[in-house]
Every structure is written in C-alpha cells, then in structure tokens.
Amino acid sequence: MMHHVKQAIIMAAGIGKRMQPVTLNTPKPLVKVNGVRMIDTVIQGLHANGIHEIYIVIGHLKEKFQCLEEEYQGVKLIENPYYNTCNNISSLYVAREHLEEAMILDGDQMIYNQKVLSPVFERSGYNAVWTDGETDEWLLMVEDGVVTGCSRTGGSGGWQLYSVSRWSAEDGRRLKRHLEIEFETKKNHQIYWDDVALFCYPEEYELGIHPMQYGDVVEIDNFSELAALDQTYIMR
C-alpha cells in the first residue's frame, strides 16, 4: 500500500549552541549558507513536491520566524514552550496533532536534491544513505526492507539516518500516542523524539528507509561544519 504525505512538521525550536556565536542573534534554521537560509531549502523542497501544509515548531528567538508565514504559502508556526528545558521530544509533542500522513524534518539542514522529499512512500521511516566507512552518526540496520535495529554511536556497513522521515496515518496515530505516554506520563523529557519509535517502542513499528545519495541533504551540526561550507564565516 502506498501512502502520500499531506503535511510537514519542521523542527526549528533549538538554541543551536554548537553554532554559536552565529546563533546568538539568529535561530539556527535562519542562518544563511552561501546566501541562502537553511530553512528556505526545506520549505522550497516541500513546495516543489506539492506539500504546502507546513507546521514550523519554534522556540529560541521565536519572533524571528514570523516572516516565514508571510513569505510562504501554507506555513503555520507552533510555539514550543518547553524548548529551553527539554530535548526535542517536546517539539514533536506540541505538534502531535499533525502526525498523520506527515513528513518530519529538521529546519537546520540544506536540501540540495528536492527529489528526496517525494511525498509518496510505501513504509514509514527515514531517509538514509548507505555508508561502508565509519561514522559516528545514527546507523540503521535493515533486513528485507525493514529496520531491525539502530546504533546511536554509529559504526560501518549500515544506513546513516537523516532528519527526514515520513509517517503513515496509522503510524502517525501510534507515534502521537507514544509521545503522550513518554512526555506526559513518564515525564521522559530529555530524549530525542526519534527515540520513541526506534528505542522505546520498536516492536510496534515496521519502519523502512528511503535511500538517497551522499550530498542530497547536508546536515550542519556545528560552526566548523558551517564554515567549511561557507568560508565567509571564517573571516568574520
């Protein structure tokens, strides 16, 4: 059975400590890379794939995001009041009403190949790039198209997880329920939202992967990675 993304959630509430001092006055997703704000590549990639119902979860320097509602059709802002005390599970928790047939993305990445945001998918799961070499990024193990495990500490010979995922209506409802259990009942506020399906309730999901190539999406985690892509930051 094929599914079709109807809405997107962009995570954009974080403080971006590892990219300071750039993020002291500018939210990380609004930082420019070679003249283009990171979040622009995400929104434009979604629009190019016919996805116009877009929810952006904001927190740090939230007022700086107001312009996006004016600049882009279909963008709505959701405030995360917990961003300064909780991990990013709180951001997806506040957007949990929009998880059915949804794509979840980080706002602090560069989308260089818009085709990787295709709205059509067969199985809920993450965009991923095959890596033979060593990586310290999250690495997925896959058998017969189904994710069988995930290493938080990386490794080699696996599928490196990227911050683009798709969720069917059924899995979206399941994820919503699990988020509420972890955040409200268990007070499990210091985990990543990805932990919910991959580590807290892995037996209740049959996730797949959406293969892409290295360079299709570039995640920028810290100032040195930013400066490597845009050397104007070295001169500041």
CSV table of C-alpha atoms in Angstrom, one decimal:
chain,number,residue,atom,x,y,z
A,1,MET,CA,0.0,0.0,0.0
A,2,MET,CA,1.3,3.4,-1.0
A,3,HIS,CA,0.9,6.5,1.3
A,4,HIS,CA,1.1,10.2,0.4
A,5,VAL,CA,2.4,13.0,2.6
A,6,LYS,CA,-0.2,15.6,3.2
A,7,GLN,CA,1.5,17.8,5.8
A,8,ALA,CA,5.0,18.5,7.1
A,9,ILE,CA,6.5,19.4,10.5
A,10,ILE,CA,9.7,21.3,10.6
A,11,MET,CA,11.6,21.3,13.9
A,12,ALA,CA,13.1,24.7,14.5
A,13,ALA,CA,13.0,25.4,18.2
A,14,GLY,CA,16.6,24.6,19.3
A,15,ILE,CA,19.2,27.0,20.7
A,16,GLY,CA,21.9,25.9,18.3
A,17,LYS,CA,24.7,26.1,20.9
A,18,ARG,CA,27.3,24.3,18.8
A,19,MET,CA,26.9,27.0,16.1
A,20,GLN,CA,27.5,30.0,18.4
A,21,PRO,CA,28.3,32.8,18.1
A,22,VAL,CA,26.3,32.8,14.9
A,23,THR,CA,23.2,31.6,16.6
A,24,LEU,CA,23.2,34.1,19.5
A,25,ASN,CA,21.1,36.5,17.5
A,26,THR,CA,19.9,34.3,14.7
A,27,PRO,CA,18.0,31.0,15.1
A,28,LYS,CA,20.0,28.1,13.5
A,29,PRO,CA,17.5,27.4,10.8
A,30,LEU,CA,17.6,31.0,9.7
A,31,VAL,CA,21.4,31.0,9.4
A,32,LYS,CA,22.5,31.6,5.8
A,33,VAL,CA,24.7,29.2,3.9
A,34,ASN,CA,26.2,30.9,0.8
A,35,GLY,CA,23.4,33.5,1.0
A,36,VAL,CA,20.5,31.1,1.5
A,37,ARG,CA,18.8,30.4,4.8
A,38,MET,CA,18.8,26.7,5.7
A,39,ILE,CA,15.1,26.6,6.3
A,40,ASP,CA,14.4,28.1,2.9
A,41,THR,CA,15.8,25.0,1.2
A,42,VAL,CA,13.5,22.8,3.3
A,43,ILE,CA,10.3,24.8,2.7
A,44,GLN,CA,11.1,25.2,-1.0
A,45,GLY,CA,11.8,21.5,-1.3
A,46,LEU,CA,8.4,20.7,0.3
A,47,HIS,CA,6.6,23.1,-2.0
A,48,ALA,CA,8.3,21.6,-5.0
A,49,ASN,CA,6.8,18.3,-4.0
A,50,GLY,CA,3.3,19.7,-3.6
A,51,ILE,CA,3.4,19.8,0.2
A,52,HIS,CA,2.0,23.1,1.3
A,53,GLU,CA,0.6,22.4,4.8
A,54,ILE,CA,3.7,23.1,6.8
A,55,TYR,CA,4.0,23.5,10.6
A,56,ILE,CA,7.2,25.0,12.0
A,57,VAL,CA,7.9,24.4,15.7
A,58,ILE,CA,9.7,27.4,17.1
A,59,GLY,CA,11.2,28.4,20.5
A,60,HIS,CA,14.6,30.1,20.6
A,61,LEU,CA,14.3,33.6,19.1
A,62,LYS,CA,10.8,32.7,18.0
A,63,GLU,CA,9.9,36.2,16.8
A,64,LYS,CA,12.5,35.9,14.0
A,65,PHE,CA,10.3,33.2,12.3
A,66,GLN,CA,7.3,35.4,11.9
A,67,CYS,CA,8.4,36.4,8.4
A,68,LEU,CA,8.0,32.9,7.1
A,69,GLU,CA,4.2,33.0,7.5
A,70,GLU,CA,4.2,36.0,5.2
A,71,GLU,CA,6.8,34.7,2.7
A,72,TYR,CA,5.5,31.2,2.2
A,73,GLN,CA,2.0,29.8,1.4
A,74,GLY,CA,0.7,27.3,4.0
A,75,VAL,CA,3.3,27.9,6.7
A,76,LYS,CA,2.0,28.0,10.3
A,77,LEU,CA,4.1,28.5,13.4
A,78,ILE,CA,3.7,26.4,16.6
A,79,GLU,CA,5.4,27.6,19.7
A,80,ASN,CA,7.2,25.1,21.9
A,81,PRO,CA,7.2,26.5,25.5
A,82,TYR,CA,9.5,23.6,26.7
A,83,TYR,CA,12.4,24.1,24.2
A,84,ASN,CA,14.8,25.6,26.8
A,85,THR,CA,14.4,22.8,29.4
A,86,CYS,CA,13.5,19.7,27.3
A,87,ASN,CA,15.0,17.8,24.4
A,88,ASN,CA,13.4,17.8,21.0
A,89,ILE,CA,10.8,15.3,22.0
A,90,SER,CA,9.0,18.4,23.3
A,91,SER,CA,8.9,19.9,19.8
A,92,LEU,CA,7.2,16.9,18.3
A,93,TYR,CA,4.9,16.6,21.3
A,94,VAL,CA,3.5,20.2,20.7
A,95,ALA,CA,2.9,19.3,17.0
A,96,ARG,CA,1.5,15.9,17.7
A,97,GLU,CA,-1.9,16.7,16.2
A,98,HIS,CA,-0.3,16.8,12.7
A,99,LEU,CA,1.4,13.5,12.5
A,100,GLU,CA,-0.9,11.5,10.2
A,101,GLU,CA,0.5,11.2,6.7
A,102,ALA,CA,3.2,13.6,7.7
A,103,MET,CA,6.8,14.3,6.9
A,104,ILE,CA,9.1,15.4,9.8
A,105,LEU,CA,12.2,17.4,9.0
A,106,ASP,CA,14.8,19.5,10.8
A,107,GLY,CA,15.0,23.1,9.8
A,108,ASP,CA,18.8,23.3,10.1
A,109,GLN,CA,19.7,21.3,7.1
A,110,MET,CA,20.3,22.1,3.4
A,111,ILE,CA,18.2,20.2,0.9
A,112,TYR,CA,20.3,20.1,-2.3
A,113,ASN,CA,18.2,17.5,-4.1
A,114,GLN,CA,14.5,18.2,-3.8
A,115,LYS,CA,13.5,14.8,-5.1
A,116,VAL,CA,14.4,13.2,-1.8
A,117,LEU,CA,11.3,14.9,-0.3
A,118,SER,CA,9.0,13.0,-2.5
A,119,PRO,CA,5.6,12.7,-0.9
A,120,VAL,CA,4.9,9.1,-2.0
A,121,PHE,CA,6.1,6.3,0.3
A,122,GLU,CA,5.3,2.7,1.0
A,123,ARG,CA,6.5,2.3,4.6
A,124,SER,CA,7.0,4.8,7.4
A,125,GLY,CA,10.7,5.6,8.0
A,126,TYR,CA,13.7,7.7,7.5
A,127,ASN,CA,15.8,9.0,4.6
A,128,ALA,CA,19.1,7.3,4.8
A,129,VAL,CA,22.4,7.0,3.0
A,130,TRP,CA,24.4,3.7,2.8
A,131,THR,CA,27.8,4.0,4.3
A,132,ASP,CA,30.6,1.5,4.1
A,133,GLY,CA,33.0,3.6,6.1
A,134,GLU,CA,33.0,4.5,9.8
A,135,THR,CA,30.5,7.1,11.0
A,136,ASP,CA,29.5,8.3,14.5
A,137,GLU,CA,26.0,9.2,13.2
A,138,TRP,CA,23.0,7.1,14.0
A,139,LEU,CA,23.1,3.9,11.8
A,140,LEU,CA,20.2,1.8,10.9
A,141,MET,CA,20.3,-1.9,10.3
A,142,VAL,CA,17.9,-3.1,7.6
A,143,GLU,CA,16.7,-6.6,6.5
A,144,ASP,CA,14.3,-7.2,3.7
A,145,GLY,CA,13.4,-3.5,3.7
A,146,VAL,CA,12.5,-3.3,7.4
A,147,VAL,CA,14.6,-1.6,10.1
A,148,THR,CA,15.8,-4.2,12.6
A,149,GLY,CA,17.9,-2.0,14.8
A,150,CYS,CA,19.7,1.3,15.3
A,151,SER,CA,23.1,2.3,16.7
A,152,ARG,CA,23.3,5.7,18.3
A,153,THR,CA,27.1,5.5,18.3
A,154,GLY,CA,27.4,4.7,14.6
A,155,GLY,CA,29.6,2.1,13.0
A,156,SER,CA,30.1,1.0,9.4
A,157,GLY,CA,28.2,-1.0,6.8
A,158,GLY,CA,24.8,0.4,7.5
A,159,TRP,CA,22.3,3.1,6.6
A,160,GLN,CA,23.0,6.5,8.1
A,161,LEU,CA,19.8,8.2,9.3
A,162,TYR,CA,19.0,11.7,8.2
A,163,SER,CA,16.5,14.1,9.7
A,164,VAL,CA,13.8,13.5,7.1
A,165,SER,CA,11.1,10.9,7.9
A,166,ARG,CA,7.6,10.0,6.7
A,167,TRP,CA,4.7,8.6,8.7
A,168,SER,CA,1.6,6.9,7.5
A,169,ALA,CA,-1.8,7.8,9.1
A,170,GLU,CA,-1.7,4.6,11.3
A,171,ASP,CA,1.9,5.1,12.4
A,172,GLY,CA,1.3,8.8,12.9
A,173,ARG,CA,-1.6,8.0,15.4
A,174,ARG,CA,0.7,5.4,17.0
A,175,LEU,CA,3.5,7.9,17.3
A,176,LYS,CA,1.2,10.5,18.8
A,177,ARG,CA,0.0,8.1,21.5
A,178,HIS,CA,3.6,7.1,22.3
A,179,LEU,CA,4.7,10.7,22.5
A,180,GLU,CA,1.9,11.4,25.0
A,181,ILE,CA,2.9,8.4,27.2
A,182,GLU,CA,6.6,9.3,27.2
A,183,PHE,CA,6.2,13.1,27.7
A,184,GLU,CA,3.1,13.3,29.9
A,185,THR,CA,3.0,10.1,31.9
A,186,LYS,CA,6.7,9.0,32.1
A,187,LYS,CA,8.0,12.6,32.1
A,188,ASN,CA,10.7,11.4,29.7
A,189,HIS,CA,11.7,14.9,28.6
A,190,GLN,CA,15.4,14.5,27.8
A,191,ILE,CA,15.2,12.1,24.9
A,192,TYR,CA,15.1,12.7,21.2
A,193,TRP,CA,11.7,12.2,19.5
A,194,ASP,CA,13.3,9.6,17.3
A,195,ASP,CA,14.0,7.5,20.4
A,196,VAL,CA,10.2,6.9,20.7
A,197,ALA,CA,9.8,4.7,17.6
A,198,LEU,CA,13.4,3.4,17.4
A,199,PHE,CA,14.1,2.6,21.0
A,200,CYS,CA,11.1,3.0,23.3
A,201,TYR,CA,8.5,1.0,21.1
A,202,PRO,CA,10.5,-0.6,18.3
A,203,GLU,CA,8.3,-3.7,18.3
A,204,GLU,CA,5.2,-1.6,17.4
A,205,TYR,CA,6.6,-0.2,14.2
A,206,GLU,CA,7.9,-1.7,11.0
A,207,LEU,CA,9.9,1.1,9.7
A,208,GLY,CA,11.6,1.3,6.3
A,209,ILE,CA,14.2,3.6,4.7
A,210,HIS,CA,14.1,6.0,1.8
A,211,PRO,CA,17.5,5.7,0.1
A,212,MET,CA,19.3,8.8,-1.1
A,213,GLN,CA,22.8,9.7,-2.1
A,214,TYR,CA,25.5,11.5,-0.1
A,215,GLY,CA,25.2,15.2,-0.7
A,216,ASP,CA,21.4,15.2,-1.4
A,217,VAL,CA,20.9,16.6,2.1
A,218,VAL,CA,23.6,18.2,4.2
A,219,GLU,CA,23.2,18.4,8.0
A,220,ILE,CA,25.1,21.2,9.6
A,221,ASP,CA,25.7,20.4,13.2
A,222,ASN,CA,28.3,23.0,14.4
A,223,PHE,CA,30.3,26.1,13.5
A,224,SER,CA,33.2,24.3,11.9
A,225,GLU,CA,30.8,22.5,9.5
A,226,LEU,CA,29.1,25.8,8.7
A,227,ALA,CA,32.5,27.4,7.9
A,228,ALA,CA,33.6,24.5,5.7
A,229,LEU,CA,30.5,25.1,3.5
A,230,ASP,CA,30.6,28.9,3.6
A,231,GLN,CA,34.1,30.3,4.1
A,232,THR,CA,32.8,33.8,4.7
A,233,TYR,CA,32.2,32.8,8.3
A,234,ILE,CA,35.9,32.2,8.7
A,235,MET,CA,36.6,35.9,8.0
A,236,ARG,CA,34.1,37.3,10.5
